[in-house]
CSV table of C-alpha atoms in Angstrom, one decimal:
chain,number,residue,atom,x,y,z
S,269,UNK,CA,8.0,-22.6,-23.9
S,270,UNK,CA,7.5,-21.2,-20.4
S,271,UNK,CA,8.4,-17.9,-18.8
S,272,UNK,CA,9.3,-20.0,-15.7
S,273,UNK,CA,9.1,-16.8,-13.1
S,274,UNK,CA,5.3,-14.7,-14.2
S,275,UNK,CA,2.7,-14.8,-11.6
S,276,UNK,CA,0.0,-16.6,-12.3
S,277,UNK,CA,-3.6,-17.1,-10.9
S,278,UNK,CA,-3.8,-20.6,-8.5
S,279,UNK,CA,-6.4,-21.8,-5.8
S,280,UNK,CA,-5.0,-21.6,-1.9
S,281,UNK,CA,-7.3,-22.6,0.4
S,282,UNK,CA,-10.3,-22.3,-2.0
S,283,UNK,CA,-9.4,-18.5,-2.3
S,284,UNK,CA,-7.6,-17.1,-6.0
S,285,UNK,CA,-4.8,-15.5,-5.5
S,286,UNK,CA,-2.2,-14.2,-7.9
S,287,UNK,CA,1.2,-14.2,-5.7
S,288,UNK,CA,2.3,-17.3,-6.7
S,289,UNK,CA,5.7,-18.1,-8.6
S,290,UNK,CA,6.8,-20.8,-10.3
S,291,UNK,CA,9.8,-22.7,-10.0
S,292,UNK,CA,12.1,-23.9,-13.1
S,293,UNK,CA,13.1,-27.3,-10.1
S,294,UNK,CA,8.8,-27.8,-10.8
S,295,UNK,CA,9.5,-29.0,-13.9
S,296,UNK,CA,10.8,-31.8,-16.1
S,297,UNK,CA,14.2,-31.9,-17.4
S,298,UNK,CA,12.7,-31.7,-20.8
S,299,UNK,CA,10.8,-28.4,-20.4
S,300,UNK,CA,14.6,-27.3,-19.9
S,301,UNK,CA,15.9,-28.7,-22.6
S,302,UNK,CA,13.3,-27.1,-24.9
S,303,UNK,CA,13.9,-23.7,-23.6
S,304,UNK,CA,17.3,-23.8,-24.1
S,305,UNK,CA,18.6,-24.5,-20.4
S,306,UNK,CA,20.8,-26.8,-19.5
S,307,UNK,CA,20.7,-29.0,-16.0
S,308,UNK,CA,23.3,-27.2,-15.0
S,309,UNK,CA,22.6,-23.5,-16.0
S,310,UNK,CA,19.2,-24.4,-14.5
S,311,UNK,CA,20.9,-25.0,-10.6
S,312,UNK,CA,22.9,-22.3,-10.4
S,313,UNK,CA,20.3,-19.6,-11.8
S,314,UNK,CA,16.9,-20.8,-9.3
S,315,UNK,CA,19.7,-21.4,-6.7
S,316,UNK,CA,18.0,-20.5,-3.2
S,317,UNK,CA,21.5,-18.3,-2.3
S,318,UNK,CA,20.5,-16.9,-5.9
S,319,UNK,CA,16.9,-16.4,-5.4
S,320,UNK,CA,17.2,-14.5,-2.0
S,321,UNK,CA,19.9,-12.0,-3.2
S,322,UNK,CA,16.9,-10.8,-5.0
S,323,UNK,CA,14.5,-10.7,-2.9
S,324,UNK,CA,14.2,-7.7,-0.5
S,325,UNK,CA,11.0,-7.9,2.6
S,326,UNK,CA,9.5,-4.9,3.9
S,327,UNK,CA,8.3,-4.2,7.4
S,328,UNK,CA,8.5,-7.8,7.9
S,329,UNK,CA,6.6,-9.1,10.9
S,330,UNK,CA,6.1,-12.8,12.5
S,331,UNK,CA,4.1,-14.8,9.5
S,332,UNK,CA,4.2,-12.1,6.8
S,333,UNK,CA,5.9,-8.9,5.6
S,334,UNK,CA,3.7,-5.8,4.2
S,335,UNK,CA,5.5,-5.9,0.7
S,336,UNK,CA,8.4,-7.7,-1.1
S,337,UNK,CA,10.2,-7.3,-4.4
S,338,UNK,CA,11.4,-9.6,-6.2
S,339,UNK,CA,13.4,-8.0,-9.2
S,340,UNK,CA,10.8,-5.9,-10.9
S,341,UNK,CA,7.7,-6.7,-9.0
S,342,UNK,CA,6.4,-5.5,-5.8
S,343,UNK,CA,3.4,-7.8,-4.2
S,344,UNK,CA,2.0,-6.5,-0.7
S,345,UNK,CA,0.3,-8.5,1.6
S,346,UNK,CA,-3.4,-8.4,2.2
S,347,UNK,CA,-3.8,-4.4,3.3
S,348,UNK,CA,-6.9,-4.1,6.1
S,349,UNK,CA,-8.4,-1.1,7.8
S,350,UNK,CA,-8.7,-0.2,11.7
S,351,UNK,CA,-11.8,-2.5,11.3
S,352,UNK,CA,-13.6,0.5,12.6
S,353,UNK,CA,-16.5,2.2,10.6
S,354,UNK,CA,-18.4,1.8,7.4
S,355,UNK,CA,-17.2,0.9,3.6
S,356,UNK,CA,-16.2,4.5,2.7
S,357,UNK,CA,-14.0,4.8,6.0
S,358,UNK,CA,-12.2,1.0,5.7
S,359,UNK,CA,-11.8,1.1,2.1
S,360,UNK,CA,-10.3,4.8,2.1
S,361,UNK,CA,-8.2,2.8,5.4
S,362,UNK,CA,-6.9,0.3,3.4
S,363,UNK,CA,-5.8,2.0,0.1
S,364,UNK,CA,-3.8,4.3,2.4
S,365,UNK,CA,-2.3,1.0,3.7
S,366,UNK,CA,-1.5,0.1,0.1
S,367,UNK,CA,0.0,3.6,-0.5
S,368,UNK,CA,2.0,3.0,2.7
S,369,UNK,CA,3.4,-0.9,1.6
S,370,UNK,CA,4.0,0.2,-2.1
S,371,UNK,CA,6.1,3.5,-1.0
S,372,UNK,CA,8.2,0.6,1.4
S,373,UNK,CA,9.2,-0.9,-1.8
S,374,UNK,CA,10.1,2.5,-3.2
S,375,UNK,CA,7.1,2.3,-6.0
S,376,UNK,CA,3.3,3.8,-6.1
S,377,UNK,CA,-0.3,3.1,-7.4
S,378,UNK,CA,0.9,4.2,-10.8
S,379,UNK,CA,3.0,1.4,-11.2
S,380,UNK,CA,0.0,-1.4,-10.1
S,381,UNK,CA,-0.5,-4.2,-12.3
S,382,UNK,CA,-3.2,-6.0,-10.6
S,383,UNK,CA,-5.0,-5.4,-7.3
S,384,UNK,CA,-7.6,-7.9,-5.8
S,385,UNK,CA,-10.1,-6.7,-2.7
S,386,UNK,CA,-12.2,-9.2,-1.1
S,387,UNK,CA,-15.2,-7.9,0.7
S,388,UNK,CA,-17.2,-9.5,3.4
S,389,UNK,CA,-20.3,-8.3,2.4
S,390,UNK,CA,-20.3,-7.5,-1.7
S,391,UNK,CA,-24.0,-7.0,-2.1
S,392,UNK,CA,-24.5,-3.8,0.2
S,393,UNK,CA,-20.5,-2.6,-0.1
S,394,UNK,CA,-19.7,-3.3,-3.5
S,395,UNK,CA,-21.1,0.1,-4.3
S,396,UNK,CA,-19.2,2.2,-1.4
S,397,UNK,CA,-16.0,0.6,-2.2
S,398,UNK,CA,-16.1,1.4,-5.7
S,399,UNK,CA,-16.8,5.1,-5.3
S,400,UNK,CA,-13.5,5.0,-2.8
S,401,UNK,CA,-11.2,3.3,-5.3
S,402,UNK,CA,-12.4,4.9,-8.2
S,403,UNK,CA,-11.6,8.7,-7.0
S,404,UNK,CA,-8.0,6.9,-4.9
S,405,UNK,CA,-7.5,5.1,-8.6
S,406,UNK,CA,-8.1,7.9,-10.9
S,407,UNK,CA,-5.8,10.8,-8.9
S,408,UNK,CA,-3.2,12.4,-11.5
S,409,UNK,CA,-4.2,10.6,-14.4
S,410,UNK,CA,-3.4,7.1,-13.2
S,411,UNK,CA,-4.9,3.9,-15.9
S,412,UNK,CA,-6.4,1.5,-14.0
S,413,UNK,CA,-4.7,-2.0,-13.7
S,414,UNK,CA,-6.2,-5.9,-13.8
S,415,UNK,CA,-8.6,-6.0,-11.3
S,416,UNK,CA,-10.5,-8.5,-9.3
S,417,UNK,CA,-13.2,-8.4,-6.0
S,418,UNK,CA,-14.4,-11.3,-3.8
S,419,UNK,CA,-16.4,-11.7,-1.1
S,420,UNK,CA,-15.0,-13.7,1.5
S,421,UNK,CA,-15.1,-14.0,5.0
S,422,UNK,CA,-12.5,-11.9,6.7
S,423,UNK,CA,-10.3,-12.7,9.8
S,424,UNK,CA,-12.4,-10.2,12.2
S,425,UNK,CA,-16.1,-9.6,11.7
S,426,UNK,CA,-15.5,-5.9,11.6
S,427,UNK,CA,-13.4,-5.6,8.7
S,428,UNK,CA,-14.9,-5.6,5.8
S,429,UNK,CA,-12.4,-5.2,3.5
S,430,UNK,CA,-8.5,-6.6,1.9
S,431,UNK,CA,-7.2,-5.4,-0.7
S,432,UNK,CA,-4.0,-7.1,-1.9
S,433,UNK,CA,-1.8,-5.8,-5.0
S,434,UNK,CA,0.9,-6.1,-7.5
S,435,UNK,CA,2.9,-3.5,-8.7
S,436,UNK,CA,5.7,-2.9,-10.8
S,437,UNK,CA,9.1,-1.8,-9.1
S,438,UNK,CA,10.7,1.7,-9.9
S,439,UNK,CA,13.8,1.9,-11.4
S,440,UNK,CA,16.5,3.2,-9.1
């Protein structure tokens, strides 16, 4: 049986990422069938009309918006810095920019269920990073969620760091 809308971990562009959803219409009419769907419950419940009543974009700009929720779960886009300074400075940057995109979305770090940060340099900032999220992770008592870090090459050579999360929503 499948839980037909969890995020799972999948390969874009030779990068893992955890935003991904999958869709009941990606599957055989059998897998259906064994959970109890039928063909035509199936339509009108992953209906696109269906699926964007539920889905609510925050600070949306050209090709992304900072944060959407869909039902219960909040993913933000990749969070940056100025691209100014060292480690310390862009990674205290960009978890103020997570702040910022989870509070859109009307939730906070307490509610995090995952968080990835790719780093351009992990060898020497590794270290720096981790002293940054540690103290911004551990404020009032806050367990740390599913964690992942990277190194990848970022889109300016003066950032050196993104840190994308997942969060649960707040209930209203």
């Amino acid at each position: 049986y499948f839980n037909l809308r969890c995020p799972f971990h999948v390969f874009v562009a030779g990068v893992l990422t955890t935003s991904a959803i999958v869709y009941a219409s990606s599957f055989s009419a059998s897998h259906f069938q064994r959970s109890g769907l039928s063909s035509a419950s199936k339509s009108k419940a992953l209906s696109p009309t269906s699926l964007s009543s539920e889905i609510q974009r925050y600070d949306v700009e050209t090709r992304y918006s900072d944060a959407v929720k869909y039902k219960d779960i909040v993913f933000t886009s990749g969070q940056v810095s100025s691209g100014v300074g060292d480690i310390i400075k862009q990674a205290k940057e960009a978890l103020e920019s997570v702040d910022r995109a989870l509070a859109l979305a009307g939730t906070d770090k307490s509610s995090l269920l995952d968080v990835t940060i790719w780093l351009a340099d992990i060898e020497n900032d590794y270290k720096g990073m981790n002293s940054v999220y540690d103290e911004w992770i551990s404020q009032d008592g806050i367990q740390a969620p599913c964690r992942a870090c990277i190194q990848a090459k970022l889109f300016s050579p003066s950032h050196l760091i993104e840190i994308k999360v997942i969060a649960a929503a707040r209930m209203p």
